[in-house]
Short mmCIF file of C-alpha atoms and ligand atoms in Angstrom, two decimals:
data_model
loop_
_atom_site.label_atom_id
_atom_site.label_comp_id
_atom_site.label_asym_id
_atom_site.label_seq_id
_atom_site.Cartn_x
_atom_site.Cartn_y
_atom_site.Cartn_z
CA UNK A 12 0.00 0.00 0.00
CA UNK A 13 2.50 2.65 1.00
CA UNK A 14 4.78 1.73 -1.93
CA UNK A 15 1.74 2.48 -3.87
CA UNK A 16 0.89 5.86 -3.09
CA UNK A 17 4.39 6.90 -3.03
CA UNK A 18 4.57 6.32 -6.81
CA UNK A 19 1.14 7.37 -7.48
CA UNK A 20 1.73 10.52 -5.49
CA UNK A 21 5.55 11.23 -6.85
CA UNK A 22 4.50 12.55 -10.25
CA UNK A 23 1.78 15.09 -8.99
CA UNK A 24 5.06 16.06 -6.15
CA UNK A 25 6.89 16.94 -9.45
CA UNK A 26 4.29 18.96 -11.12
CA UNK A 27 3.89 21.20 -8.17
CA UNK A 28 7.35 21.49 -7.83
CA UNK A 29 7.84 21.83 -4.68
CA UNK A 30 8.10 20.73 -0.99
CA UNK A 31 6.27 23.10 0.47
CA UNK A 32 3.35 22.70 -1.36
CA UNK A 33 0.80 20.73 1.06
CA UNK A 34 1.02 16.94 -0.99
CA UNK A 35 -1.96 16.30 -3.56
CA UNK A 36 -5.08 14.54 -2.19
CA UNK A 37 -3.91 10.66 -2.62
CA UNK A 38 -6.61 8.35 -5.13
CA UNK A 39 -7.63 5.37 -3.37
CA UNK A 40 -7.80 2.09 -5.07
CA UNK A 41 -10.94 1.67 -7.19
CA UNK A 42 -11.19 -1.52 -5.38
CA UNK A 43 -9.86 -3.90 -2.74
CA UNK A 44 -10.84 -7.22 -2.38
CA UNK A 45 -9.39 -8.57 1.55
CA UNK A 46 -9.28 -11.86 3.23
CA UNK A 47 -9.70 -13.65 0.43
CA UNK A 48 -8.63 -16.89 -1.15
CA UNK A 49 -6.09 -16.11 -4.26
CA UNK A 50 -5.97 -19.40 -6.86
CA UNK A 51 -2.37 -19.28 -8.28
CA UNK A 52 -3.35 -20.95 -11.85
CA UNK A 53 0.64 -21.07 -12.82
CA UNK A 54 2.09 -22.88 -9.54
CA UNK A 55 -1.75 -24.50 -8.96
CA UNK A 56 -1.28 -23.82 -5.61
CA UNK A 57 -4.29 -21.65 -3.37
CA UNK A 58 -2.68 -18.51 -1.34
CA UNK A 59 -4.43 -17.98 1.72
CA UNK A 60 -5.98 -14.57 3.46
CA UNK A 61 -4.64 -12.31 0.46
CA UNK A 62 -6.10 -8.90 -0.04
CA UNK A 63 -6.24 -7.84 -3.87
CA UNK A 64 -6.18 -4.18 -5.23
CA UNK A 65 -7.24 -2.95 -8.43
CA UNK A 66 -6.63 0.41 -9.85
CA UNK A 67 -6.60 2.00 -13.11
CA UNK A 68 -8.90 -1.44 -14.15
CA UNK A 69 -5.09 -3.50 -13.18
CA UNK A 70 -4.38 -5.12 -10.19
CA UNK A 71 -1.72 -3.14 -8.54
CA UNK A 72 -1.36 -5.53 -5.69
CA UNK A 73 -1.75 -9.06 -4.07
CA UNK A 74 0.24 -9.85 -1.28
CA UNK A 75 -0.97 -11.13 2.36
CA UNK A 76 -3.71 -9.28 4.07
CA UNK A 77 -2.49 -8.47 7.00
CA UNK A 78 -4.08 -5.65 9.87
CA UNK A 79 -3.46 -2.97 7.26
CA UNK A 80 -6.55 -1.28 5.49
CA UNK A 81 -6.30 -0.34 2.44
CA UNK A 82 -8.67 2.43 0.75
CA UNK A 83 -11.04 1.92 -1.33
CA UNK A 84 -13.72 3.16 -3.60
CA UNK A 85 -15.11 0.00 -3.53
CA UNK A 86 -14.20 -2.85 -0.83
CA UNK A 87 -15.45 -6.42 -1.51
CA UNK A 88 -15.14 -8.62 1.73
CA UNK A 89 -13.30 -11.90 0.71
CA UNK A 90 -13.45 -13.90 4.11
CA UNK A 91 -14.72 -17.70 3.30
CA UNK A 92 -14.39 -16.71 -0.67
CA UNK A 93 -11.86 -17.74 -3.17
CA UNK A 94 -10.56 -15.53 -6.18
CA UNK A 95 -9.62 -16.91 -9.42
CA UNK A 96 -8.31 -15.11 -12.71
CA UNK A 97 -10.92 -14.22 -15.22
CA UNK A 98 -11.95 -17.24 -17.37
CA UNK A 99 -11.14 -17.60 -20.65
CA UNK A 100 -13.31 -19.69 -23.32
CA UNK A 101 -10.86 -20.66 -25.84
CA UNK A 102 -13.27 -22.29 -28.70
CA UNK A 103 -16.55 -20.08 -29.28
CA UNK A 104 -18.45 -19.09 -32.34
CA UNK A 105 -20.28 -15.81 -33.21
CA UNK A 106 -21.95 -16.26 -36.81
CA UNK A 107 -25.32 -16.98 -38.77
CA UNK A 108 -25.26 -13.87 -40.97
CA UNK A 109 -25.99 -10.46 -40.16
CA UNK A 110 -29.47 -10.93 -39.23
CA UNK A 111 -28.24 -12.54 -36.22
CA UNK A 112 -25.62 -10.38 -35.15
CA UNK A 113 -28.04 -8.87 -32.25
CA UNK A 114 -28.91 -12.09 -30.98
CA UNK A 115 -25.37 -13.31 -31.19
CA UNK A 116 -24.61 -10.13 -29.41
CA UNK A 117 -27.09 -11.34 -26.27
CA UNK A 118 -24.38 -14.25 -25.80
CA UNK A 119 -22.04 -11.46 -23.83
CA UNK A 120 -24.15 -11.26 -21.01
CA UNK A 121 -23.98 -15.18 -20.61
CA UNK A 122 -20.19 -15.64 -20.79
CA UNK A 123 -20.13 -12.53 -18.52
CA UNK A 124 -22.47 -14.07 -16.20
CA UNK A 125 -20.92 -17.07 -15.69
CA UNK A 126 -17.40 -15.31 -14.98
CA UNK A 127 -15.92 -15.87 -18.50
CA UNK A 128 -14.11 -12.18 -19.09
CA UNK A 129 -12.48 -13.43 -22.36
CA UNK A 130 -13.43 -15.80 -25.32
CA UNK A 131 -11.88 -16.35 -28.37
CA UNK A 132 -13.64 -16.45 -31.97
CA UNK A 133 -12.94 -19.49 -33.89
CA UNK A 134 -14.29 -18.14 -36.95
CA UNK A 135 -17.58 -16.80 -38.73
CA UNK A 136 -18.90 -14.37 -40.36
CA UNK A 137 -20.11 -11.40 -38.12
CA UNK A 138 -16.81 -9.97 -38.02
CA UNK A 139 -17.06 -6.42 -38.60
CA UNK A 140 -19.90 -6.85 -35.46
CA UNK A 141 -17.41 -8.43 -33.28
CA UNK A 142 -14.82 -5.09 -33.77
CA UNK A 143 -17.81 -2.86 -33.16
CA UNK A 144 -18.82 -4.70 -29.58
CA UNK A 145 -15.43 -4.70 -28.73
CA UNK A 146 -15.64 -0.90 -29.54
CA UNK A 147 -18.37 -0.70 -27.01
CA UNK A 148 -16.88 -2.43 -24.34
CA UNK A 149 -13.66 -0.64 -24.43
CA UNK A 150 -15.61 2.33 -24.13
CA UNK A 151 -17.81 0.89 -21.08
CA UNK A 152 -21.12 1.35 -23.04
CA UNK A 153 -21.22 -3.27 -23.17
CA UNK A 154 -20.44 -5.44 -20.52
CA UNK A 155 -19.17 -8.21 -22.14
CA UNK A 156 -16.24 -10.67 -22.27
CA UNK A 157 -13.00 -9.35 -24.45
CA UNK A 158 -13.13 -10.87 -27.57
CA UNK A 159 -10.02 -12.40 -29.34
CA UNK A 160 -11.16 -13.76 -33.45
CA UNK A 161 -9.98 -15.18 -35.72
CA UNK A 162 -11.74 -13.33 -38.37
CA UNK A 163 -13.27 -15.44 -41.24
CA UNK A 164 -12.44 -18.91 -41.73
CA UNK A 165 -9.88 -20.40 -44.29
CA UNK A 166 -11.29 -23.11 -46.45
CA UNK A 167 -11.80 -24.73 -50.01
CA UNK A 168 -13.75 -23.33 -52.88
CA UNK A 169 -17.23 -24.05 -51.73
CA UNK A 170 -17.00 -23.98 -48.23
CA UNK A 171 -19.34 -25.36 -45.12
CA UNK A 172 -19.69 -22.19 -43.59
CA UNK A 173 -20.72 -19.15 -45.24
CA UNK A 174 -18.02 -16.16 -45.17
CA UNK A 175 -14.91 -18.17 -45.43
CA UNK A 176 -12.08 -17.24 -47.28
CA UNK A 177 -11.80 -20.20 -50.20
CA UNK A 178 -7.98 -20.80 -51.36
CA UNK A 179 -6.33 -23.20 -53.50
CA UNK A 180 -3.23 -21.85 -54.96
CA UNK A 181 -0.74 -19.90 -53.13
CA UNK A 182 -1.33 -16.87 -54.77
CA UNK A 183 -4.64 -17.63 -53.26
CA UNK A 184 -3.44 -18.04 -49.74
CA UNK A 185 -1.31 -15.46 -49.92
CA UNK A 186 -4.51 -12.65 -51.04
CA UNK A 187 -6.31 -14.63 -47.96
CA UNK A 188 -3.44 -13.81 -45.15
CA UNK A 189 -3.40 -10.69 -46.51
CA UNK A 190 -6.90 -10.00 -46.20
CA UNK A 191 -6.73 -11.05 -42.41
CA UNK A 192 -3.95 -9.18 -41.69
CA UNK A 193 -5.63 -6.31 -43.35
CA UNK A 194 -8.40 -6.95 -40.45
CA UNK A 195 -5.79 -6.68 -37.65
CA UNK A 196 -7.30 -10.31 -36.75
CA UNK A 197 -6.11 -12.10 -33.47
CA UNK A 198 -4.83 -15.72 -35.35
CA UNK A 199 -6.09 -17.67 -37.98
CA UNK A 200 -8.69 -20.08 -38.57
CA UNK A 201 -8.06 -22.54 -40.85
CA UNK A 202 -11.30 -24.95 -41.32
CA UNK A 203 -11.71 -28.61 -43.59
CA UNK A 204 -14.87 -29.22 -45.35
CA UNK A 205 -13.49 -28.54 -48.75
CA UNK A 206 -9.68 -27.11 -48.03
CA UNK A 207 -6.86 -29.45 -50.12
CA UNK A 208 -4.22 -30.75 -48.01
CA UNK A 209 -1.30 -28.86 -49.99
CA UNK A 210 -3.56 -25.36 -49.66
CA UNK A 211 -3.73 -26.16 -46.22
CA UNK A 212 -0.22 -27.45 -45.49
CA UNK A 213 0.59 -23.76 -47.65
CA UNK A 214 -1.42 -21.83 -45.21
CA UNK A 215 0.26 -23.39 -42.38
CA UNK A 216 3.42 -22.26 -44.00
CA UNK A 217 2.50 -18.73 -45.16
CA UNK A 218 0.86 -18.09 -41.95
CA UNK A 219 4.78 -18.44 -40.25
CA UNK A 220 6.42 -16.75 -42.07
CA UNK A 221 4.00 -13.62 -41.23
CA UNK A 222 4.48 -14.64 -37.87
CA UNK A 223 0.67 -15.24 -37.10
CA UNK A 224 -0.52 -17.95 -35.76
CA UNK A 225 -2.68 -20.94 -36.97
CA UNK A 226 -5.00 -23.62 -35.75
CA UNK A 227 -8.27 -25.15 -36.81
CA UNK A 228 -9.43 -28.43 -38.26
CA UNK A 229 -7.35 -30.95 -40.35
CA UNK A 230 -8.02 -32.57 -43.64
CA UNK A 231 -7.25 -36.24 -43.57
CA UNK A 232 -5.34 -36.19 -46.40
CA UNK A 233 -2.11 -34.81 -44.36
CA UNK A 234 -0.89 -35.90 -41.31
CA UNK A 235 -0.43 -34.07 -37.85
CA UNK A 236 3.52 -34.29 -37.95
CA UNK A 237 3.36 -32.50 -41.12
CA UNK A 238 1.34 -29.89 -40.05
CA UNK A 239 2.79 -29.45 -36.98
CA UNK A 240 6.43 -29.12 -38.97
CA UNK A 241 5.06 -26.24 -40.30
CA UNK A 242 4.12 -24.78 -37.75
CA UNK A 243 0.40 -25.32 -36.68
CA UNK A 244 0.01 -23.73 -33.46
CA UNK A 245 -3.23 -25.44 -32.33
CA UNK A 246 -5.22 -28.13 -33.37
CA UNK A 247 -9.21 -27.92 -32.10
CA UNK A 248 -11.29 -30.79 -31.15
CA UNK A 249 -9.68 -34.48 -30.66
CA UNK A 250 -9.99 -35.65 -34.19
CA UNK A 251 -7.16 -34.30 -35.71
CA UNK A 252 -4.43 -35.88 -32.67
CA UNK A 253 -6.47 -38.81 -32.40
CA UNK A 254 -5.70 -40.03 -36.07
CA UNK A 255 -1.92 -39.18 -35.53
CA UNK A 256 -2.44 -41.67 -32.74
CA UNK A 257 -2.62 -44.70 -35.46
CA UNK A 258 -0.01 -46.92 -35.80
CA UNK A 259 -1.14 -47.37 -39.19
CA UNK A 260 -1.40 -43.40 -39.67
CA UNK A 261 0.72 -43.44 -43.24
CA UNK A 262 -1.55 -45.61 -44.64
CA UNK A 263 -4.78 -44.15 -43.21
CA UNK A 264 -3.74 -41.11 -45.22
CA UNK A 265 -2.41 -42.55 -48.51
CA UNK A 266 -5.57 -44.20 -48.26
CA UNK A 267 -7.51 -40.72 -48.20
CA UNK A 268 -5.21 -39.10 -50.58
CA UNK A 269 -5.60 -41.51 -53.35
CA UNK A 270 -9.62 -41.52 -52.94
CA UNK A 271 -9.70 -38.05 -53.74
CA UNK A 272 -9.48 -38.29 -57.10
CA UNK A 273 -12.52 -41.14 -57.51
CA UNK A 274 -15.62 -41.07 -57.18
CA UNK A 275 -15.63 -42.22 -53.45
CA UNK A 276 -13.14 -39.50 -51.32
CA UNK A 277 -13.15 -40.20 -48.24
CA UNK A 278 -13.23 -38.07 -45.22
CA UNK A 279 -12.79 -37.93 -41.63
CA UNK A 280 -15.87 -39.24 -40.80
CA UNK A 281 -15.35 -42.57 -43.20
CA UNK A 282 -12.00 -43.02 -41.76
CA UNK A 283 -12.80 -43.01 -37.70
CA UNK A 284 -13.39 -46.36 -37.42
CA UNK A 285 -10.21 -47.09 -38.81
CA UNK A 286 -8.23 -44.76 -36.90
CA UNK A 287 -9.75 -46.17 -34.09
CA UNK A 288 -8.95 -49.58 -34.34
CA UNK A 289 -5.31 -48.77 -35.28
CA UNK A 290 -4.98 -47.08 -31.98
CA UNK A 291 -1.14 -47.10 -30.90
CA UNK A 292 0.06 -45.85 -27.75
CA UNK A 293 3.62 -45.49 -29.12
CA UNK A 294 2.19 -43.26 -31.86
CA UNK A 295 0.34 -41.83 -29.37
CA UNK A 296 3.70 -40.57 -27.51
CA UNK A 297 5.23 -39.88 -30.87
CA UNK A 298 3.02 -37.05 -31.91
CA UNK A 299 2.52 -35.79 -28.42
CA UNK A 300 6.24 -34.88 -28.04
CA UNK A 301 6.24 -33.41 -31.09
CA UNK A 302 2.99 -31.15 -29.99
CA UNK A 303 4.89 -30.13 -26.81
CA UNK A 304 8.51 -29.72 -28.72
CA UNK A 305 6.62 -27.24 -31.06
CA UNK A 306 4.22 -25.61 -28.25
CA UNK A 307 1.66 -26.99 -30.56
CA UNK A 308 -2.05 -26.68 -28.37
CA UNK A 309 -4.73 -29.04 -28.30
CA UNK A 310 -8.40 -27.56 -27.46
CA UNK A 311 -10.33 -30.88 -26.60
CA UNK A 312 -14.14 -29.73 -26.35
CA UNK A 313 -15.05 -32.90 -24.85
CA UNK A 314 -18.26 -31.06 -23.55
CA UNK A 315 -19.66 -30.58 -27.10
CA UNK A 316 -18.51 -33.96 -28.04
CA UNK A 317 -20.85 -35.39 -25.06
CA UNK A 318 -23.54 -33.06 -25.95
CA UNK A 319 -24.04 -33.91 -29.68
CA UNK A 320 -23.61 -37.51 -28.92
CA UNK A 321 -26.26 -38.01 -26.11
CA UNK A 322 -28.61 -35.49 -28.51
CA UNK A 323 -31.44 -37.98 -29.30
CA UNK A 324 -31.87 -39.14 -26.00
CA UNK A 325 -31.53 -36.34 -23.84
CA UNK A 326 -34.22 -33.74 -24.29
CA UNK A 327 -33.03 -30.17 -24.00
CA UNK A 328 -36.46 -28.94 -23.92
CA UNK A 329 -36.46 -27.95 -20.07
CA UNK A 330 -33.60 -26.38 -20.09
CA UNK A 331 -33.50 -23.26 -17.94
CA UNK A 332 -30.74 -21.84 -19.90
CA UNK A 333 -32.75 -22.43 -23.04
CA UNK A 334 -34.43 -19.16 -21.77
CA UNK A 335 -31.65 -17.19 -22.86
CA UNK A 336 -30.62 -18.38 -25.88
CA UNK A 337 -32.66 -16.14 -28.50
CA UNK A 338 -35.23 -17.98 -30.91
CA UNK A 339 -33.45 -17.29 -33.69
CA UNK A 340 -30.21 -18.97 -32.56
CA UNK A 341 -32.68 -21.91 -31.50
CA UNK A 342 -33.56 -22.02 -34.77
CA UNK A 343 -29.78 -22.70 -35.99
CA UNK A 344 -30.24 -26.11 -33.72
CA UNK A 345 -32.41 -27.86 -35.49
CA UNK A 346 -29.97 -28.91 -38.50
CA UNK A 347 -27.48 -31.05 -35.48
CA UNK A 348 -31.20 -32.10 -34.21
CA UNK A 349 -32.53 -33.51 -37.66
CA UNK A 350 -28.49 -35.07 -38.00
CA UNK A 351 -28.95 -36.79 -34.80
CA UNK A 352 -32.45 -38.14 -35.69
CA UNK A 353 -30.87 -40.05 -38.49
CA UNK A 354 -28.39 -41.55 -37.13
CA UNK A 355 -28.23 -45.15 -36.94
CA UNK A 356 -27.65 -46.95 -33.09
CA UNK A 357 -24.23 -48.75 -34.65
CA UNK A 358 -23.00 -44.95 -35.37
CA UNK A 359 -24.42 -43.70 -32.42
CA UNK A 360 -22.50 -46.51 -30.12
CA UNK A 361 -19.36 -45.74 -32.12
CA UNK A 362 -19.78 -42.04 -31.67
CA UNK A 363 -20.09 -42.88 -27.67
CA UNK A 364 -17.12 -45.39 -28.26
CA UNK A 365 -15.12 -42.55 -29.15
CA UNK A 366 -16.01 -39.98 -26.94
CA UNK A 367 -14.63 -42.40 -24.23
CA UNK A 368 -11.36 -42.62 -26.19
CA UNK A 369 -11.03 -38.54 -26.93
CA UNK A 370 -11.37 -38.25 -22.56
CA UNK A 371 -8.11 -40.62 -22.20
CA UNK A 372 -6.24 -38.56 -24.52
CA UNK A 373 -6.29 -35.64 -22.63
CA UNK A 374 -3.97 -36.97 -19.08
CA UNK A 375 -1.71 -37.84 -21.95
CA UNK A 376 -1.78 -34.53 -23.60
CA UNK A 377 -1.76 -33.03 -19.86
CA UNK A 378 1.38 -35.45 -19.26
CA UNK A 379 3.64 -35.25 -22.78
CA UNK A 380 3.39 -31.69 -21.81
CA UNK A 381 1.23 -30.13 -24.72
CA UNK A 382 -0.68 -27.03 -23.88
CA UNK A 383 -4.27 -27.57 -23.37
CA UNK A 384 -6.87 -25.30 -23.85
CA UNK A 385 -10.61 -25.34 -22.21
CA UNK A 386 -12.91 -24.61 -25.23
CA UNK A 387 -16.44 -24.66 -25.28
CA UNK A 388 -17.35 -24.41 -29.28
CA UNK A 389 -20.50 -22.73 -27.65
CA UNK A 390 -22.45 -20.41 -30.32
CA UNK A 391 -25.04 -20.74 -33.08
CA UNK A 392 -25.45 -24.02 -34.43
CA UNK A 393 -23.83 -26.01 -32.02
CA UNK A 394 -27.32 -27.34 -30.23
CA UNK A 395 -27.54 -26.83 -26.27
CA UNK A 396 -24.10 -26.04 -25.88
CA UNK A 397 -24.62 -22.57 -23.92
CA UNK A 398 -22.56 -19.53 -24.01
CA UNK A 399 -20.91 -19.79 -20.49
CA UNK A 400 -21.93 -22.95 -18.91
CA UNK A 401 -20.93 -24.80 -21.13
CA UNK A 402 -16.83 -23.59 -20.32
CA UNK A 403 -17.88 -25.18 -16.46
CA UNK A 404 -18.93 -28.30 -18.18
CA UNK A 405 -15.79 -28.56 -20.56
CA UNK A 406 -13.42 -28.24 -17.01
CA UNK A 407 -15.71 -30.73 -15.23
CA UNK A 408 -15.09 -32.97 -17.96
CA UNK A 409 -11.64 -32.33 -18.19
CA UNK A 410 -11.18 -32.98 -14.40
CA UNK A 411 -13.49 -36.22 -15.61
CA UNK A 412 -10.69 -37.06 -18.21
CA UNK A 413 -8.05 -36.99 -15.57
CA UNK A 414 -6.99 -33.62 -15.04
CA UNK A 415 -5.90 -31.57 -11.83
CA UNK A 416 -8.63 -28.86 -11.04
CA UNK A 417 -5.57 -27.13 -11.42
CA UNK A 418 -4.60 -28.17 -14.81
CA UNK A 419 -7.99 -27.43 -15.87
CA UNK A 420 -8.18 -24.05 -14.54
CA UNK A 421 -5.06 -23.05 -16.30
CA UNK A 422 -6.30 -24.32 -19.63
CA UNK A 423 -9.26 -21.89 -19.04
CA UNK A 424 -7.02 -19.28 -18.00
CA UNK A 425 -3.68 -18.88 -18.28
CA UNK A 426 -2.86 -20.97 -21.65
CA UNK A 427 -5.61 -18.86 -23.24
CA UNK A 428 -2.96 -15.84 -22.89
CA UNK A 429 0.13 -17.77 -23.48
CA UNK A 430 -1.35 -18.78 -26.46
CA UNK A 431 -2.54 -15.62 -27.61
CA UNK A 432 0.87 -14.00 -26.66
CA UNK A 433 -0.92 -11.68 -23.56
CA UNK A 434 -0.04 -13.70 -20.57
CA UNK A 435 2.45 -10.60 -20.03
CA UNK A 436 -0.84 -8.70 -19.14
CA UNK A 437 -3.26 -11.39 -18.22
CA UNK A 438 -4.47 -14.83 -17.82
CA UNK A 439 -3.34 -15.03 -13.55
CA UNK A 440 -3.80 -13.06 -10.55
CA UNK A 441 -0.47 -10.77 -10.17
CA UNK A 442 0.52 -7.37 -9.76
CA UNK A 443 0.26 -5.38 -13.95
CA UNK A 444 -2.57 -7.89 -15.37
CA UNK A 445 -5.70 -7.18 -16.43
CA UNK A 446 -8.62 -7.13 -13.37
CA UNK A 447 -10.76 -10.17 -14.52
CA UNK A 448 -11.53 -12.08 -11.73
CA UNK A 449 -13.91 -14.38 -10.59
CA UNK A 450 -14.65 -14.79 -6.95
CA UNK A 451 -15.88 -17.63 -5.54
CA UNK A 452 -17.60 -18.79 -2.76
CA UNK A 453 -16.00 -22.27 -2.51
CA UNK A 454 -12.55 -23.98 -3.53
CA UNK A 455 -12.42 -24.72 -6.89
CA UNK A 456 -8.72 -26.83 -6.47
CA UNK A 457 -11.01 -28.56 -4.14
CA UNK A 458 -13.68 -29.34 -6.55
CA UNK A 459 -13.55 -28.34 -9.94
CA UNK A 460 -17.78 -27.48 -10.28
CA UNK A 461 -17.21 -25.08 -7.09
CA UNK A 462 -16.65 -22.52 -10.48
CA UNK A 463 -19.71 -22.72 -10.74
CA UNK A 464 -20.65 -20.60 -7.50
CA UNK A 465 -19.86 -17.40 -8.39
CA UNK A 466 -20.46 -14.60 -6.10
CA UNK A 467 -18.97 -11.40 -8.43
CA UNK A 468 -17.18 -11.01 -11.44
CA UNK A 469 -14.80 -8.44 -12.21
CA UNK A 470 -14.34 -7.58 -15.80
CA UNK A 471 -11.79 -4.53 -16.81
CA UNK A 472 -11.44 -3.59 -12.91
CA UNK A 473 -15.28 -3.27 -12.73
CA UNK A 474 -17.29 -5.33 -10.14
CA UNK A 475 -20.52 -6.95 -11.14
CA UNK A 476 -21.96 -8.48 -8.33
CA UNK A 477 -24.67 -10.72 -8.52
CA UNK A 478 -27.48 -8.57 -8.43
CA UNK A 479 -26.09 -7.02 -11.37
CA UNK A 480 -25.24 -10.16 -13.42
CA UNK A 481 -28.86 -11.01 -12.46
CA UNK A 482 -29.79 -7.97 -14.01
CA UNK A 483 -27.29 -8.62 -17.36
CA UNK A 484 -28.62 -12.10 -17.61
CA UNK A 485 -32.63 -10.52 -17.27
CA UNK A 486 -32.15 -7.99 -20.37
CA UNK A 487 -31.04 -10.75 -22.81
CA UNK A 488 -33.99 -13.25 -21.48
CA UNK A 489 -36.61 -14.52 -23.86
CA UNK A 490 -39.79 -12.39 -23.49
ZN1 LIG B 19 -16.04 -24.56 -33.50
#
């Protein structure tokens, strides 16, 4: 505390220029948060009876409470509570075409609410929406999580999802990068419904040498290695490491390649069963080491994996969150819904089969040392998985898979800004980062769903307590 007013009171010394002068009227912190429980996401370790300050919308100090009082324009009472950094969602979407932008836009609240202060955009096409809400929220006018994207997707010519950017050639690539770039976005997106391998691989490649980063899906006409040679800095969803896990990977992929040119290509999808059969834990640990020699991430979203699995049997329709999800998004469920509904029981067991598989990769990941990231792939057309909730399912799951609460939490927190290259300013609880923070009021190194009980959120140094997230979550409800 004293260290802090000196320096905060030095300059305004200066200006007045003298001694003699009586000493300017000292600022208080904006806001102090005492006795509380600070969750150390980088050693995993929980710091006891720690009072946090916040000034300036940065936390300016953490250190042990002690008799001291600290000023404050706002004082939150921390006894019995527990304080964790900000939580990052590290696979969302925010797309469906302008029309939706507004009801995409309702989503903020619900990452808000549930103490998620950052998300990143895995691609789509509401872009130039995205840069205006972040506008907003920078300027205080929209409480909502800060928003890392991707920009538009990178794909094939005639592309999945609408607003991608289709490439081929290099020249093609090359136009595409630049067109990103042009957008200032965060890291790229590269996607595989109709992308080539070599376009891809190029990408990949291109991408480096700009220095931005890449991650996305895979076609399964390359391999993992390859890509990861490149320099793939993240590969999202389990697919993509689980068929470098074959012993019989080569193969699987010659097999692929070759099809592409008949009548019959094959996909990911058609080659699964394979893959899964072939399973090799020395292949396994191959392309594991090589993820964490090349800091290459792995987002699992086991949650959404569950979720579209068990989506025939389950019914959704109770749902309290369903209540905030606007119509028209609801209306983007129905094509995962009428998928489900046609799917045989043989693909439906294999789909469970594997599911099962995906959750015993991740210790592995955890183990080879490969960054993990918590993702959601929460947004539009991906049925029932909720904006914010569904991040507290993904860690619950990853604590399922065989996690540490603590691993988990720093997959939803501090990985997000390593891999985003801000953990300089954010992504743990220390003196210069960002204020997000999430206090709790129970241990979540204890139990992994105590994130659920959230008591406040602070988001840019400002408190929203849960009367207020009450009221966030009330504007965006269905009427
Ligand atoms: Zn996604």
């Amino acid at each position: 505390m004293r260290n802090y007013r000196c320096w905060l009171a030095l300059p305004g010394a200066l200006l007045l220029g003298g001694a003699s002068r009586p000493a300017a009227p000292v600022a208080p912190y904006d806001l102090v948060i005492s006795h509380v429980g600070v969750v150390d996401v980088e050693a995993g370790r929980l710091l006891l009876d720690q009072t946090v300050a916040v000034a300036g919308g940065k936390i300016v100090r953490v250190g042990p409470a002690g008799r001291a009082s600290y000023p404050a324009s706002q004082q939150l009472d921390g006894t019995g509570r527990y304080l964790l950094p900000g939580l990052w969602d590290m696979h969302v979407h925010f797309r469906g075409g302008d029309s939706l932008a507004a009801a995409n836009k309702k989503s903020l609240a619900l990452y808000l609410a549930h103490g998620i202060t950052t998300v990143r955009d895995a691609g789509g096409d509401l872009t130039p929406h995205l840069y205006q809400w972040r506008r907003e929220e920078e300027a205080g006018t929209l409480a909502g999580p800060r928003i890392f994207t991707s920009g538009p997707k990178i794909d094939g010519p005639g592309a999945t999802w609408p607003g991608s950017l289709e490439v081929t050639t290099p020249s093609q690539v090359s136009r595409a990068l630049d067109s990103l770039q042009r957008l200032r976005v965060d890291y790229v997106k590269i996607y595989d419904s109709k992308i080539s391998g070599p376009a891809y691989l190029e990408t990949i490649t291109q991408a480096e040498k700009r220095g931005l980063k890449t991650t996305g899906h895979m076609p399964y006409s390359v391999t993992l290695g390859e890509a990861v040679a490149r320099g793939l800095d993240g590969t999202e969803h389990l697919y993509y490491v689980f068929k470098a896990c074959s012993g019989k990977e080569d193969s699987l992929t010659a097999l692929v390649r070759n099809s592409l040119t008949t009548s019959k290509p094959l996909g990911l999808f058609a080659m699964l069963p394979a893959v899964y059969d072939t399973y090799s834990p020395a292949a396994a640990q191959r392309i594991f080491r090589l993820m964490a020699s090349h800091r290459t991430a792995a987002t699992p979203t086991l949650g959404i994996g569950k979720t579209l699995a068990e989506l025939t049997p389950d019914n959704h329709a109770h749902d309290t969150l369903l209540a905030y999800i606007d119509p028209q998004i609801q209306r983007t469920y129905a094509k995962r819904l009428a998928g489900a509904r046609t799917q045989s029981a043989a693909a439906r067991a294999f789909t469970h089969k594997l599911e099962a598989k995906f959750m015993t990769l991740v210790p592995q990941l955890q183990a080879a040392g490969v960054p993990l990231l918590a993702g959601s792939d929460s947004g539009p057309f991906n049925s029932y998985t909720y904006p914010g909730a569904s991040l507290h399912d993904e860690l619950a799951l990853l604590v399922q898979a065989g996690l540490t609460p603590a691993q988990a939490l720093r997959a939803a927190t501090l990985n997000g800004a390593r891999w985003l290259g801000v953990a300089g300013r954010s992504g743990s609880i220390a003196v210069g980062k960002d204020a997000d923070l999430v206090l709790l009021s129970a241990n979540p190194l204890a139990d992994i769903t105590n994130t659920r009980k959230i008591a406040a959120v602070v988001a840019r140094g400002k408190v929203y307590s849960q009367a207020d997230l009450g009221r966030l979550l009330a504007a965006v409800k269905n009427k």
